[in-house]
Amino acid sequence: MTIWKLGLEIAFNISDIIKKFPEIERFALSDQMNRCSISIPSNIAEGSARSQKSFKYYVNIAMGSSFELVTQLIIAKHRAYITEAEFEMIEAKIEHFQRMASGFQNQL
């Protein structure tokens, strides 16, 4: 599934980004971002094994995690943990995921 692969790519990107965060964020913002990003492809995967109605629910959860992740990225940018270029790159992928997920939900 393309949507699942994009979710994995986002999770991998976030994993690489948070490695550069200061140690003080290890159990705070970076941990939240890691959990959020992992939630995206995980919910797509779990939902794909369920009924159509349940799948829509899991896609919705993944969408929520993606919006939460954007907020966390904004905070990371404000704290100068990521550059504007890093922010724009990952935000574009997340927005692409959100458009795909929204279209996918409409098909279910």
Short mmCIF file of N, CA, C and O in Angstrom, two decimals:
data_model
loop_
_atom_site.label_atom_id
_atom_site.label_comp_id
_atom_site.label_asym_id
_atom_site.label_seq_id
_atom_site.Cartn_x
_atom_site.Cartn_y
_atom_site.Cartn_z
N MET A 1 0.82 -1.19 0.00
CA MET A 1 0.00 0.00 0.00
C MET A 1 0.87 1.25 0.00
O MET A 1 1.76 1.40 0.84
N THR A 2 0.57 2.14 -0.89
CA THR A 2 1.33 3.38 -1.01
C THR A 2 1.22 4.24 0.23
O THR A 2 2.21 4.82 0.69
N ILE A 3 0.04 4.32 0.80
CA ILE A 3 -0.18 5.16 1.99
C ILE A 3 0.64 4.64 3.18
O ILE A 3 1.21 5.41 3.95
N TRP A 4 0.74 3.32 3.31
CA TRP A 4 1.53 2.71 4.38
C TRP A 4 3.02 2.99 4.16
O TRP A 4 3.74 3.34 5.10
N LYS A 5 3.48 2.87 2.91
CA LYS A 5 4.88 3.14 2.60
C LYS A 5 5.26 4.59 2.90
O LYS A 5 6.33 4.86 3.42
N LEU A 6 4.36 5.51 2.56
CA LEU A 6 4.61 6.92 2.86
C LEU A 6 4.66 7.14 4.38
O LEU A 6 5.49 7.89 4.88
N GLY A 7 3.79 6.47 5.11
CA GLY A 7 3.82 6.55 6.57
C GLY A 7 5.14 6.05 7.14
O GLY A 7 5.70 6.66 8.06
N LEU A 8 5.66 4.97 6.58
CA LEU A 8 6.96 4.45 7.01
C LEU A 8 8.07 5.46 6.71
O LEU A 8 8.95 5.69 7.54
N GLU A 9 8.01 6.06 5.53
CA GLU A 9 9.02 7.05 5.15
C GLU A 9 9.02 8.22 6.13
O GLU A 9 10.07 8.70 6.54
N ILE A 10 7.83 8.66 6.51
CA ILE A 10 7.72 9.75 7.49
C ILE A 10 8.33 9.33 8.82
O ILE A 10 9.10 10.08 9.43
N ALA A 11 8.04 8.11 9.27
CA ALA A 11 8.59 7.61 10.53
C ALA A 11 10.11 7.53 10.47
O ALA A 11 10.80 7.90 11.43
N PHE A 12 10.64 7.08 9.33
CA PHE A 12 12.09 7.01 9.18
C PHE A 12 12.72 8.40 9.20
O PHE A 12 13.76 8.62 9.82
N ASN A 13 12.08 9.35 8.50
CA ASN A 13 12.57 10.74 8.49
C ASN A 13 12.59 11.33 9.90
O ASN A 13 13.57 11.99 10.30
N ILE A 14 11.52 11.11 10.64
CA ILE A 14 11.44 11.64 12.01
C ILE A 14 12.53 11.00 12.88
O ILE A 14 13.20 11.69 13.66
N SER A 15 12.74 9.72 12.72
CA SER A 15 13.79 9.03 13.48
C SER A 15 15.15 9.67 13.23
O SER A 15 15.93 9.90 14.17
N ASP A 16 15.43 10.00 11.98
CA ASP A 16 16.70 10.64 11.64
C ASP A 16 16.78 12.06 12.21
O ASP A 16 17.83 12.48 12.69
N ILE A 17 15.67 12.78 12.15
CA ILE A 17 15.64 14.17 12.63
C ILE A 17 15.85 14.24 14.14
O ILE A 17 16.63 15.06 14.63
N ILE A 18 15.17 13.39 14.90
CA ILE A 18 15.25 13.50 16.36
C ILE A 18 16.58 13.05 16.93
O ILE A 18 16.90 13.37 18.07
N LYS A 19 17.38 12.35 16.14
CA LYS A 19 18.72 11.96 16.60
C LYS A 19 19.57 13.19 16.89
O LYS A 19 20.51 13.12 17.68
N LYS A 20 19.24 14.30 16.25
CA LYS A 20 20.02 15.53 16.41
C LYS A 20 19.50 16.42 17.53
O LYS A 20 20.10 17.45 17.82
N PHE A 21 18.41 16.04 18.16
CA PHE A 21 17.84 16.86 19.23
C PHE A 21 18.76 16.81 20.46
O PHE A 21 19.46 15.83 20.68
N PRO A 22 18.71 17.86 21.28
CA PRO A 22 19.52 17.84 22.51
C PRO A 22 19.06 16.74 23.47
O PRO A 22 17.90 16.31 23.44
N GLU A 23 19.96 16.31 24.30
CA GLU A 23 19.69 15.24 25.26
C GLU A 23 18.49 15.55 26.15
O GLU A 23 17.73 14.65 26.51
N ILE A 24 18.28 16.82 26.48
CA ILE A 24 17.17 17.22 27.34
C ILE A 24 15.81 16.83 26.75
O ILE A 24 14.84 16.63 27.47
N GLU A 25 15.75 16.69 25.45
CA GLU A 25 14.49 16.33 24.77
C GLU A 25 14.31 14.83 24.59
O GLU A 25 13.32 14.39 24.04
N ARG A 26 15.25 14.05 25.06
CA ARG A 26 15.22 12.60 24.83
C ARG A 26 13.91 11.96 25.27
O ARG A 26 13.38 11.09 24.59
N PHE A 27 13.39 12.37 26.42
CA PHE A 27 12.16 11.76 26.92
C PHE A 27 10.98 12.73 26.86
O PHE A 27 9.97 12.52 27.49
N ALA A 28 11.13 13.77 26.09
CA ALA A 28 10.06 14.76 25.98
C ALA A 28 9.60 14.85 24.53
O ALA A 28 8.96 13.94 24.02
N LEU A 29 9.93 15.93 23.87
CA LEU A 29 9.46 16.17 22.51
C LEU A 29 9.89 15.08 21.54
O LEU A 29 9.09 14.60 20.73
N SER A 30 11.13 14.67 21.60
CA SER A 30 11.60 13.65 20.64
C SER A 30 10.86 12.33 20.84
O SER A 30 10.52 11.65 19.86
N ASP A 31 10.57 11.97 22.08
CA ASP A 31 9.83 10.74 22.34
C ASP A 31 8.40 10.84 21.79
O ASP A 31 7.91 9.90 21.18
N GLN A 32 7.76 11.99 21.99
CA GLN A 32 6.42 12.19 21.46
C GLN A 32 6.41 12.12 19.94
O GLN A 32 5.52 11.51 19.35
N MET A 33 7.38 12.76 19.32
CA MET A 33 7.46 12.76 17.86
C MET A 33 7.70 11.35 17.34
O MET A 33 7.12 10.95 16.33
N ASN A 34 8.53 10.61 18.02
CA ASN A 34 8.80 9.23 17.61
C ASN A 34 7.54 8.39 17.69
O ASN A 34 7.19 7.66 16.74
N ARG A 35 6.82 8.48 18.81
CA ARG A 35 5.59 7.70 18.97
C ARG A 35 4.54 8.09 17.95
O ARG A 35 3.84 7.24 17.39
N CYS A 36 4.41 9.39 17.70
CA CYS A 36 3.44 9.89 16.71
C CYS A 36 3.75 9.34 15.32
O CYS A 36 2.85 8.89 14.61
N SER A 37 5.01 9.46 14.93
CA SER A 37 5.38 9.03 13.59
C SER A 37 5.22 7.52 13.41
O SER A 37 4.79 7.07 12.34
N ILE A 38 5.51 6.76 14.43
CA ILE A 38 5.33 5.30 14.37
C ILE A 38 3.85 4.95 14.30
O ILE A 38 3.45 3.98 13.66
N SER A 39 3.02 5.75 14.95
CA SER A 39 1.58 5.52 14.97
C SER A 39 0.96 5.59 13.57
O SER A 39 -0.01 4.88 13.28
N ILE A 40 1.54 6.41 12.70
CA ILE A 40 0.95 6.60 11.37
C ILE A 40 0.93 5.30 10.56
O ILE A 40 -0.14 4.79 10.24
N PRO A 41 2.09 4.70 10.25
CA PRO A 41 2.03 3.46 9.47
C PRO A 41 1.48 2.28 10.26
O PRO A 41 0.87 1.37 9.69
N SER A 42 1.67 2.31 11.59
CA SER A 42 1.17 1.20 12.42
C SER A 42 -0.35 1.11 12.37
O SER A 42 -0.91 0.01 12.26
N ASN A 43 -1.03 2.25 12.43
CA ASN A 43 -2.49 2.23 12.36
C ASN A 43 -2.99 1.85 10.98
O ASN A 43 -4.01 1.17 10.86
N ILE A 44 -2.28 2.24 9.94
CA ILE A 44 -2.65 1.82 8.58
C ILE A 44 -2.52 0.30 8.48
O ILE A 44 -3.41 -0.38 7.96
N ALA A 45 -1.42 -0.24 8.99
CA ALA A 45 -1.20 -1.68 8.94
C ALA A 45 -2.27 -2.43 9.74
O ALA A 45 -2.85 -3.41 9.24
N GLU A 46 -2.53 -1.98 10.94
CA GLU A 46 -3.52 -2.67 11.77
C GLU A 46 -4.90 -2.58 11.16
O GLU A 46 -5.63 -3.57 11.11
N GLY A 47 -5.26 -1.42 10.67
CA GLY A 47 -6.58 -1.25 10.07
C GLY A 47 -6.79 -2.07 8.82
O GLY A 47 -7.91 -2.52 8.53
N SER A 48 -5.72 -2.32 8.08
CA SER A 48 -5.85 -3.09 6.84
C SER A 48 -6.27 -4.53 7.08
O SER A 48 -6.78 -5.19 6.18
N ALA A 49 -6.07 -5.01 8.30
CA ALA A 49 -6.45 -6.38 8.64
C ALA A 49 -7.86 -6.46 9.24
O ALA A 49 -8.29 -7.52 9.66
N ARG A 50 -8.56 -5.35 9.24
CA ARG A 50 -9.89 -5.28 9.86
C ARG A 50 -10.97 -5.08 8.80
O ARG A 50 -10.69 -5.00 7.62
N SER A 51 -12.19 -4.95 9.28
CA SER A 51 -13.31 -4.70 8.37
C SER A 51 -13.15 -3.32 7.74
O SER A 51 -12.39 -2.48 8.22
N GLN A 52 -13.91 -3.07 6.70
CA GLN A 52 -13.84 -1.78 6.01
C GLN A 52 -14.17 -0.62 6.96
O GLN A 52 -13.50 0.40 6.96
N LYS A 53 -15.21 -0.83 7.78
CA LYS A 53 -15.61 0.21 8.74
C LYS A 53 -14.48 0.46 9.75
O LYS A 53 -14.16 1.61 10.06
N SER A 54 -13.89 -0.60 10.25
CA SER A 54 -12.78 -0.46 11.21
C SER A 54 -11.57 0.16 10.55
O SER A 54 -10.87 0.97 11.16
N PHE A 55 -11.31 -0.19 9.30
CA PHE A 55 -10.17 0.35 8.59
C PHE A 55 -10.28 1.87 8.51
O PHE A 55 -9.30 2.59 8.74
N LYS A 56 -11.46 2.36 8.23
CA LYS A 56 -11.68 3.80 8.15
C LYS A 56 -11.33 4.46 9.49
O LYS A 56 -10.72 5.53 9.53
N TYR A 57 -11.69 3.80 10.58
CA TYR A 57 -11.38 4.30 11.92
C TYR A 57 -9.87 4.39 12.12
O TYR A 57 -9.36 5.40 12.62
N TYR A 58 -9.15 3.34 11.73
CA TYR A 58 -7.69 3.32 11.91
C TYR A 58 -7.00 4.36 11.02
O TYR A 58 -6.01 4.97 11.43
N VAL A 59 -7.51 4.58 9.82
CA VAL A 59 -6.97 5.62 8.96
C VAL A 59 -7.19 6.98 9.63
O VAL A 59 -6.31 7.85 9.59
N ASN A 60 -8.34 7.15 10.26
CA ASN A 60 -8.63 8.38 10.97
C ASN A 60 -7.65 8.61 12.13
O ASN A 60 -7.19 9.73 12.36
N ILE A 61 -7.32 7.57 12.84
CA ILE A 61 -6.34 7.66 13.94
C ILE A 61 -4.98 8.06 13.37
O ILE A 61 -4.29 8.92 13.93
N ALA A 62 -4.58 7.46 12.25
CA ALA A 62 -3.31 7.80 11.61
C ALA A 62 -3.30 9.27 11.18
O ALA A 62 -2.29 9.96 11.34
N MET A 63 -4.43 9.74 10.67
CA MET A 63 -4.55 11.15 10.28
C MET A 63 -4.35 12.05 11.51
O MET A 63 -3.63 13.05 11.45
N GLY A 64 -4.98 11.70 12.61
CA GLY A 64 -4.83 12.49 13.84
C GLY A 64 -3.38 12.54 14.28
O GLY A 64 -2.88 13.61 14.67
N SER A 65 -2.69 11.42 14.20
CA SER A 65 -1.27 11.39 14.56
C SER A 65 -0.46 12.28 13.64
O SER A 65 0.49 12.94 14.08
N SER A 66 -0.82 12.33 12.37
CA SER A 66 -0.08 13.16 11.42
C SER A 66 -0.25 14.65 11.75
O SER A 66 0.70 15.42 11.65
N PHE A 67 -1.45 15.04 12.15
CA PHE A 67 -1.67 16.44 12.52
C PHE A 67 -0.95 16.77 13.83
O PHE A 67 -0.40 17.86 13.98
N GLU A 68 -0.94 15.85 14.75
CA GLU A 68 -0.20 16.03 16.00
C GLU A 68 1.29 16.19 15.71
O GLU A 68 1.96 17.05 16.29
N LEU A 69 1.79 15.39 14.79
CA LEU A 69 3.21 15.44 14.43
C LEU A 69 3.58 16.80 13.83
O LEU A 69 4.65 17.33 14.13
N VAL A 70 2.73 17.36 13.01
CA VAL A 70 3.02 18.69 12.44
C VAL A 70 3.15 19.72 13.56
O VAL A 70 4.06 20.56 13.55
N THR A 71 2.28 19.65 14.55
CA THR A 71 2.37 20.58 15.69
C THR A 71 3.70 20.41 16.41
O THR A 71 4.35 21.40 16.77
N GLN A 72 4.11 19.20 16.60
CA GLN A 72 5.38 18.94 17.28
C GLN A 72 6.56 19.43 16.45
O GLN A 72 7.55 19.93 17.00
N LEU A 73 6.45 19.32 15.13
CA LEU A 73 7.50 19.84 14.26
C LEU A 73 7.59 21.36 14.34
O LEU A 73 8.68 21.93 14.30
N ILE A 74 6.45 22.01 14.45
CA ILE A 74 6.44 23.47 14.60
C ILE A 74 7.16 23.86 15.89
O ILE A 74 7.95 24.81 15.91
N ILE A 75 6.91 23.13 16.95
CA ILE A 75 7.58 23.39 18.22
C ILE A 75 9.09 23.15 18.09
O ILE A 75 9.90 23.96 18.55
N ALA A 76 9.46 22.06 17.42
CA ALA A 76 10.88 21.76 17.22
C ALA A 76 11.56 22.86 16.40
O ALA A 76 12.70 23.25 16.69
N LYS A 77 10.86 23.37 15.40
CA LYS A 77 11.42 24.45 14.59
C LYS A 77 11.58 25.72 15.44
O LYS A 77 12.61 26.39 15.38
N HIS A 78 10.58 26.01 16.24
CA HIS A 78 10.63 27.19 17.11
C HIS A 78 11.81 27.10 18.09
O HIS A 78 12.46 28.10 18.39
N ARG A 79 12.09 25.91 18.56
CA ARG A 79 13.20 25.71 19.50
C ARG A 79 14.54 25.57 18.78
O ARG A 79 15.57 25.32 19.42
N ALA A 80 14.54 25.71 17.47
CA ALA A 80 15.74 25.62 16.63
C ALA A 80 16.39 24.24 16.67
O ALA A 80 17.60 24.11 16.52
N TYR A 81 15.57 23.20 16.84
CA TYR A 81 16.06 21.83 16.78
C TYR A 81 16.11 21.33 15.34
O TYR A 81 16.85 20.39 15.04
N ILE A 82 15.30 21.94 14.47
CA ILE A 82 15.30 21.60 13.05
C ILE A 82 15.35 22.90 12.25
O ILE A 82 14.93 23.95 12.73
N THR A 83 15.84 22.77 11.04
CA THR A 83 15.92 23.94 10.16
C THR A 83 14.59 24.13 9.43
O THR A 83 13.74 23.22 9.41
N GLU A 84 14.46 25.27 8.81
CA GLU A 84 13.28 25.55 8.00
C GLU A 84 13.19 24.54 6.85
O GLU A 84 12.10 24.05 6.53
N ALA A 85 14.32 24.20 6.25
CA ALA A 85 14.34 23.24 5.14
C ALA A 85 13.88 21.85 5.61
O ALA A 85 13.11 21.17 4.91
N GLU A 86 14.36 21.41 6.78
CA GLU A 86 13.92 20.11 7.32
C GLU A 86 12.42 20.13 7.59
O GLU A 86 11.72 19.17 7.28
N PHE A 87 11.96 21.23 8.18
CA PHE A 87 10.55 21.36 8.48
C PHE A 87 9.71 21.27 7.20
O PHE A 87 8.74 20.52 7.14
N GLU A 88 10.09 22.03 6.20
CA GLU A 88 9.33 22.05 4.95
C GLU A 88 9.32 20.69 4.26
O GLU A 88 8.30 20.27 3.71
N MET A 89 10.45 19.98 4.29
CA MET A 89 10.54 18.66 3.66
C MET A 89 9.59 17.67 4.31
O MET A 89 8.80 17.01 3.64
N ILE A 90 9.63 17.58 5.63
CA ILE A 90 8.78 16.61 6.31
C ILE A 90 7.32 17.06 6.32
O ILE A 90 6.42 16.23 6.20
N GLU A 91 7.09 18.36 6.42
CA GLU A 91 5.71 18.85 6.38
C GLU A 91 5.06 18.51 5.03
O GLU A 91 3.89 18.11 4.99
N ALA A 92 5.81 18.64 3.95
CA ALA A 92 5.28 18.31 2.62
C ALA A 92 4.90 16.83 2.54
O ALA A 92 3.85 16.47 1.97
N LYS A 93 5.71 15.97 3.11
CA LYS A 93 5.40 14.53 3.11
C LYS A 93 4.15 14.25 3.95
O LYS A 93 3.31 13.44 3.58
N ILE A 94 4.06 14.92 5.08
CA ILE A 94 2.90 14.71 5.95
C ILE A 94 1.63 15.21 5.26
O ILE A 94 0.59 14.53 5.29
N GLU A 95 1.71 16.36 4.61
CA GLU A 95 0.54 16.88 3.89
C GLU A 95 0.14 15.95 2.75
O GLU A 95 -1.05 15.73 2.51
N HIS A 96 1.14 15.37 2.08
CA HIS A 96 0.84 14.38 1.02
C HIS A 96 0.14 13.17 1.63
O HIS A 96 -0.84 12.67 1.08
N PHE A 97 0.64 12.70 2.77
CA PHE A 97 0.00 11.59 3.46
C PHE A 97 -1.45 11.94 3.82
O PHE A 97 -2.36 11.14 3.61
N GLN A 98 -1.66 13.14 4.33
CA GLN A 98 -3.00 13.56 4.74
C GLN A 98 -3.96 13.59 3.55
O GLN A 98 -5.12 13.17 3.67
N ARG A 99 -3.49 14.08 2.41
CA ARG A 99 -4.34 14.10 1.21
C ARG A 99 -4.67 12.67 0.77
O ARG A 99 -5.81 12.35 0.43
N MET A 100 -3.66 11.82 0.79
CA MET A 100 -3.88 10.42 0.40
C MET A 100 -4.84 9.73 1.37
O MET A 100 -5.74 9.00 0.95
N ALA A 101 -4.64 9.94 2.65
CA ALA A 101 -5.49 9.31 3.65
C ALA A 101 -6.93 9.80 3.54
O ALA A 101 -7.86 9.00 3.65
N SER A 102 -7.10 11.08 3.28
CA SER A 102 -8.45 11.63 3.12
C SER A 102 -9.13 11.01 1.91
O SER A 102 -10.30 10.60 1.99
N GLY A 103 -8.42 10.92 0.81
CA GLY A 103 -8.98 10.29 -0.39
C GLY A 103 -9.27 8.82 -0.15
O GLY A 103 -10.29 8.28 -0.61
N PHE A 104 -8.39 8.17 0.58
CA PHE A 104 -8.56 6.76 0.90
C PHE A 104 -9.81 6.53 1.75
O PHE A 104 -10.58 5.62 1.49
N GLN A 105 -10.01 7.40 2.72
CA GLN A 105 -11.20 7.30 3.58
C GLN A 105 -12.48 7.46 2.75
O GLN A 105 -13.47 6.79 3.02
N ASN A 106 -12.45 8.35 1.79
CA ASN A 106 -13.64 8.57 0.95
C ASN A 106 -13.97 7.36 0.09
O ASN A 106 -15.10 7.19 -0.32
N GLN A 107 -12.97 6.53 -0.18
CA GLN A 107 -13.19 5.32 -0.97
C GLN A 107 -13.74 4.17 -0.13
O GLN A 107 -14.31 3.24 -0.67
N LEU A 108 -13.53 4.24 1.18
CA LEU A 108 -13.97 3.13 2.05
C LEU A 108 -15.46 3.19 2.31
O LEU A 108 -16.09 4.16 2.35
#
